[in-house]
Steps between C-alpha positions, in 0.01 A plus 500: 500500500763640727268805566195261553688327748625780695142653503392152653762509760384844609143426512562183714723716735215730571321440839155443320240215568602224241871578451782299666616776694151554686520107566839536640421815686206382698703280728838567638766329316764461760440440860527766771605422846530704816713388791480596876729491790353524835669606847405295811548650839697229691461673860122595517454454890813718544374755268139530655606464879845686525495733177802309379625562139355228254704242379414436137540203291440495125328209302422459144429517218135424495402511131180590299422483130344839411337610155423181334116550438344627195419876480148591571233743389684554148376794313630596130465863473466716186830692549725172439527428880384213713377519849510226752532402865762261666376230731697505840579162622780356688559113487748348747775308331638260788775356276640847481453576870708432820186367668125472491247785490385429840854568681431703797688804610506720796465862344359837602124504548389749218175605642634556838792730407288683244185593681648733758671702205150523312306612826734716714220614734561374853125425557515268186853354598339406822216315322747337270713373804173342626441324177858383459493324847159357449615354177831381668681694224870595572771704321635163333290204355547180322385479122547272202677635191147481328330711772776750515529563140119451361301595809332360814189609720664670806349428846581842625320680216211253538449644844460865375108590485533718173470434159870419402689258297599226717743324285864579504794410240787638341365469162124494596317524279677315196374157412190508277533869430553699163796710428419774249357648303794438243477658153775406248558566136378218271770597238253541202608851445879438605623161536798599724273613767312165534428417852651835639284655775298792396352571850446333828155556693420754231829709556771526270761641751625419837492721782873541656515568878810742546650497872781698615729369775706738693 
């Protein structure tokens, strides 16, 4: 009887369709949150007109709930592993945040400061300056928390007559995308390996960038 109970417990601990472990594994059991603090430029006119050092004021946290949707495209493999994708979603949590998601900050204009670095040619930079002026884009801009984190359509980039992505955001793209492919052990061959990652995006190792600083 004891042996039968042990077998039943191990079987239900395997990530396999129809087991208790599988049902609990599909949806994350505990909430995962990500918090952000943002710096606001308090003296934008002095910075842009006189080249003054920016005076920054930090505000936060702005809290988002992550990793709460069921895994997608689940595939049970013949080598005792399971493959799946994690849906990316960020749900704003006002009760855990200092203010609403539409709080506005004066921040660096990401497109304006990045474009000259990507296109160092003098001729191209001349064109960029024309498009910046026509779009009334400057070094600093006002953006909401939502726009800054998850993306907005940039007026300067809309002026560029080339096929480029006109949206800008620190975590763009994120919402409604998929993370993976993850492959984990299902525990059928070795219960101690249950849910351990076997590979990520079909790679079982990480590339380490080694830098030396003198």
